[in-house]
Short mmCIF file of C-alpha atoms in Angstrom, two decimals:
data_model
loop_
_atom_site.label_atom_id
_atom_site.label_comp_id
_atom_site.label_asym_id
_atom_site.label_seq_id
_atom_site.Cartn_x
_atom_site.Cartn_y
_atom_site.Cartn_z
CA GLU U 1 36.23 38.28 -8.38
CA PHE U 2 32.92 36.35 -8.47
CA ILE U 3 34.63 33.22 -9.78
CA ARG U 4 37.51 33.58 -7.30
CA HIS U 5 34.98 33.80 -4.46
CA THR U 6 32.98 30.84 -5.78
CA ILE U 7 35.94 28.52 -6.40
CA ILE U 8 38.41 29.53 -3.70
CA GLY U 9 36.23 31.28 -1.12
CA ASP U 10 34.13 28.15 -0.67
CA MET U 11 37.01 25.68 -0.35
CA SER U 12 36.47 24.67 3.26
CA GLN U 13 38.25 21.37 2.68
CA VAL U 14 41.36 23.04 1.31
CA ASN U 15 43.94 24.94 3.35
CA SER U 16 44.06 28.66 2.64
CA ILE U 17 46.56 29.59 -0.04
CA SER U 18 47.82 32.27 2.30
CA LYS U 19 48.95 29.60 4.80
CA LYS U 20 52.46 29.03 3.49
CA PRO U 21 55.50 27.75 5.33
CA ALA U 22 57.55 30.33 7.18
CA GLY U 23 60.65 31.65 5.49
CA ARG U 24 61.27 32.48 1.89
CA PRO U 25 63.19 30.06 -0.35
CA ALA U 26 65.32 31.65 -3.03
CA GLY U 27 63.35 32.77 -6.07
CA ASP U 28 63.22 35.76 -8.38
CA ALA U 29 60.34 38.20 -8.71
CA ASP U 30 58.67 36.19 -11.49
CA THR U 31 59.00 32.76 -9.87
CA ARG U 32 55.31 32.50 -9.04
CA GLY U 33 54.33 33.35 -12.61
CA LYS U 34 56.79 30.81 -14.03
CA ILE U 35 55.37 28.12 -11.77
CA LEU U 36 51.80 28.88 -12.87
CA ALA U 37 52.77 28.83 -16.55
CA ALA U 38 54.56 25.50 -16.13
CA ALA U 39 51.67 24.04 -14.13
CA ARG U 40 49.15 24.94 -16.85
CA LEU U 41 51.21 23.10 -19.45
CA GLU U 42 51.74 20.06 -17.23
CA PHE U 43 48.06 19.85 -16.29
CA ALA U 44 47.14 20.19 -19.98
CA HIS U 45 49.42 17.28 -20.91
CA GLU U 46 48.82 14.90 -18.01
CA GLY U 47 45.90 16.25 -16.03
CA TYR U 48 46.00 16.29 -12.24
CA SER U 49 48.10 13.10 -12.20
CA THR U 50 51.23 15.09 -13.02
CA SER U 51 53.62 15.67 -10.13
CA LEU U 52 54.93 18.78 -8.40
CA ARG U 53 58.43 17.66 -9.34
CA LYS U 54 57.53 17.62 -13.06
CA ILE U 55 56.02 21.08 -12.75
CA ALA U 56 59.13 22.33 -10.95
CA THR U 57 61.37 20.83 -13.64
CA ARG U 58 59.38 22.53 -16.40
CA ALA U 59 59.48 25.84 -14.49
CA ARG U 60 63.21 25.34 -13.74
CA VAL U 61 62.75 26.04 -10.05
CA ASP U 62 63.37 24.13 -6.85
CA PRO U 63 60.32 21.95 -5.93
CA SER U 64 60.20 23.56 -2.48
CA LEU U 65 59.15 26.83 -4.12
CA LEU U 66 55.88 25.26 -5.28
CA VAL U 67 54.97 24.47 -1.69
CA HIS U 68 56.16 27.89 -0.57
CA TYR U 69 53.97 29.80 -3.04
CA PHE U 70 50.92 27.51 -3.24
CA GLY U 71 50.92 25.16 -0.25
CA SER U 72 49.78 22.03 -2.12
CA LYS U 73 49.22 20.62 -5.60
CA GLN U 74 45.47 21.10 -5.24
CA GLN U 75 45.89 24.78 -4.45
CA LEU U 76 48.29 25.18 -7.37
CA PHE U 77 45.77 23.46 -9.64
CA VAL U 78 42.95 25.79 -8.60
CA GLU U 79 45.07 28.90 -9.05
CA SER U 80 46.25 27.64 -12.44
CA MET U 81 42.72 27.15 -13.74
CA LEU U 82 41.19 30.45 -12.58
CA PRO U 83 41.95 32.44 -15.78
CA LEU U 84 39.69 30.05 -17.69
CA PHE U 85 36.66 31.57 -15.99
CA GLU U 86 37.35 34.96 -17.54
CA GLY U 87 36.48 33.72 -21.05
CA PRO U 88 32.71 33.21 -20.62
CA ARG U 89 32.25 36.82 -19.53
CA HIS U 90 32.40 37.63 -23.26
CA ILE U 91 29.32 35.50 -23.99
CA PRO U 92 26.83 38.44 -23.76
CA THR U 93 28.56 40.08 -26.75
CA ALA U 94 27.13 37.30 -28.94
CA PHE U 95 23.64 38.63 -28.26
CA ILE U 96 24.36 42.12 -29.56
CA GLY U 97 22.99 42.52 -33.09
CA GLU U 98 20.54 40.67 -35.34
CA ARG U 99 18.84 37.75 -33.57
CA SER U 100 19.13 35.64 -36.73
CA GLN U 101 22.94 35.77 -36.41
CA ILE U 102 23.27 34.77 -32.74
CA GLY U 103 24.27 31.22 -33.65
CA GLU U 104 27.13 32.36 -35.85
CA ARG U 105 28.37 34.88 -33.29
CA MET U 106 28.29 32.24 -30.55
CA ALA U 107 30.06 29.71 -32.78
CA ARG U 108 32.78 32.22 -33.62
CA LEU U 109 33.19 33.15 -29.98
CA PHE U 110 33.51 29.58 -28.76
CA VAL U 111 35.63 28.23 -31.63
CA GLY U 112 37.87 31.29 -31.51
CA MET U 113 38.31 31.04 -27.75
CA THR U 114 39.18 27.33 -27.73
CA SER U 115 41.55 27.73 -30.68
CA GLN U 116 43.78 29.96 -28.58
CA PRO U 117 46.55 27.79 -27.05
CA ALA U 118 46.34 29.44 -23.63
CA THR U 119 42.60 28.85 -23.25
CA ARG U 120 42.77 25.41 -24.81
CA ASN U 121 45.49 24.31 -22.37
CA LEU U 122 43.43 25.48 -19.41
CA MET U 123 40.39 23.55 -20.62
CA LEU U 124 42.48 20.47 -21.32
CA GLY U 125 43.98 20.61 -17.83
CA LEU U 126 40.59 21.01 -16.23
CA PHE U 127 38.72 18.33 -18.17
CA LYS U 128 41.55 15.79 -18.06
CA SER U 129 41.65 16.11 -14.27
CA VAL U 130 37.97 15.39 -13.56
CA SER U 131 38.43 11.65 -13.01
CA THR U 132 41.30 12.01 -10.55
CA GLU U 133 40.62 15.20 -8.59
CA ALA U 134 37.34 16.15 -6.91
CA LYS U 135 38.11 19.87 -7.01
CA ALA U 136 38.50 19.64 -10.80
CA ALA U 137 35.00 18.17 -11.03
CA ASP U 138 33.69 21.04 -8.89
CA MET U 139 35.39 23.57 -11.14
CA VAL U 140 34.05 21.94 -14.31
CA HIS U 141 30.55 22.15 -12.83
CA GLN U 142 31.07 25.84 -12.02
CA PHE U 143 32.51 26.51 -15.45
CA ILE U 144 29.64 24.85 -17.32
CA GLN U 145 26.78 25.81 -15.02
CA THR U 146 27.61 29.27 -13.70
CA ALA U 147 29.93 30.67 -16.34
CA ILE U 148 28.18 29.30 -19.45
CA ILE U 149 24.68 27.86 -18.94
CA ASP U 150 23.35 30.48 -16.52
CA THR U 151 24.64 33.27 -18.77
CA ILE U 152 23.15 31.83 -21.96
CA GLY U 153 19.86 31.00 -20.28
CA GLU U 154 19.00 34.68 -19.87
CA TYR U 155 18.78 35.10 -23.65
CA LEU U 156 16.92 31.93 -24.64
CA PRO U 157 13.24 31.96 -25.69
CA GLY U 158 10.70 29.25 -24.90
CA PRO U 159 9.21 27.84 -21.67
CA ASN U 160 12.09 25.60 -20.61
CA LYS U 161 15.13 27.87 -20.73
CA LYS U 162 17.12 25.84 -18.23
CA LEU U 163 16.92 22.63 -20.28
CA GLN U 164 17.69 24.51 -23.50
CA ALA U 165 20.71 26.16 -21.90
CA ASN U 166 21.92 22.76 -20.66
CA LEU U 167 21.61 21.28 -24.15
CA LEU U 168 23.39 24.23 -25.75
CA GLY U 169 26.18 24.11 -23.17
CA SER U 170 26.54 20.37 -23.73
CA GLN U 171 26.93 20.95 -27.46
CA VAL U 172 29.87 23.31 -27.16
CA ILE U 173 31.57 21.40 -24.34
CA GLY U 174 31.05 18.12 -26.21
CA LEU U 175 32.63 19.68 -29.29
CA PHE U 176 35.70 20.65 -27.30
CA VAL U 177 36.08 17.18 -25.79
CA ALA U 178 35.64 15.44 -29.15
CA ARG U 179 38.04 17.79 -30.95
CA TYR U 180 40.84 18.24 -28.44
CA ILE U 181 40.69 15.34 -25.96
CA VAL U 182 39.25 12.37 -27.89
CA LYS U 183 40.56 13.88 -31.17
CA VAL U 184 37.83 12.44 -33.38
CA GLU U 185 38.55 12.85 -37.09
CA PRO U 186 37.83 14.73 -39.26
CA LEU U 187 36.60 17.01 -36.46
CA ALA U 188 40.04 17.30 -34.86
CA SER U 189 41.71 18.51 -38.04
CA ALA U 190 38.85 20.67 -39.35
CA SER U 191 39.55 24.39 -39.73
CA ASP U 192 37.88 26.95 -37.51
CA GLU U 193 35.76 28.19 -40.40
CA GLU U 194 34.53 24.69 -41.19
CA LEU U 195 33.47 24.20 -37.58
CA ILE U 196 31.74 27.56 -37.45
CA GLU U 197 29.85 26.78 -40.66
CA TYR U 198 28.38 23.57 -39.21
CA LEU U 199 28.03 24.69 -35.60
CA ALA U 200 26.33 28.06 -36.19
CA PRO U 201 22.95 26.81 -37.49
CA ARG U 202 22.76 24.20 -34.73
CA LEU U 203 23.28 26.85 -32.07
CA GLN U 204 20.92 29.23 -33.84
CA ALA U 205 18.13 26.62 -33.61
CA HIS U 206 17.99 27.18 -29.83
CA PHE U 207 17.11 30.84 -30.37
CA ASP U 208 14.50 30.28 -33.08
CA ILE U 209 12.17 28.34 -30.76
CA ILE U 210 8.92 30.21 -30.18
#
């Protein structure tokens, strides 16, 4: 609810999602869900530059239904990306247990989360859309700052927690971009366990600062 309020509740430049055209085009009970699923895949493949027609084709629905349910492509994009903001709420679990193992727990959490196709597609759609859609840039900022950095910052030691949290957040986001968008080798083809082995001590270093 916090993320929904932050992303959608403060969208003064975007028409309300509830403002849909009158009437109800033909569609079954799961039409909205099918459109969202198709949109997530299309945004993951092409970013915001994909078209409503391509999304409708993937969802196997009439294009008018996209406008009926979501009003515009921007509104559909925002609704499609919202589930991504549920992932970071698991971050505090990494801080339960021995302090010396925080880095490994965080590495496992992040690598495990981004290895899941559903989460990975959402992140791909969001990050690929930054250069072409202002709302995507806003959502990336919210995702990194509010959902990740602010949460991690509460648990960091040292006098400059904000800078440390920014550096840590940049590490994990940079890893995702290099692995799944730029596809740098051998990073892109490395196994999850290999990544965790190298990432864990580098994340742990942020929590060993006195």
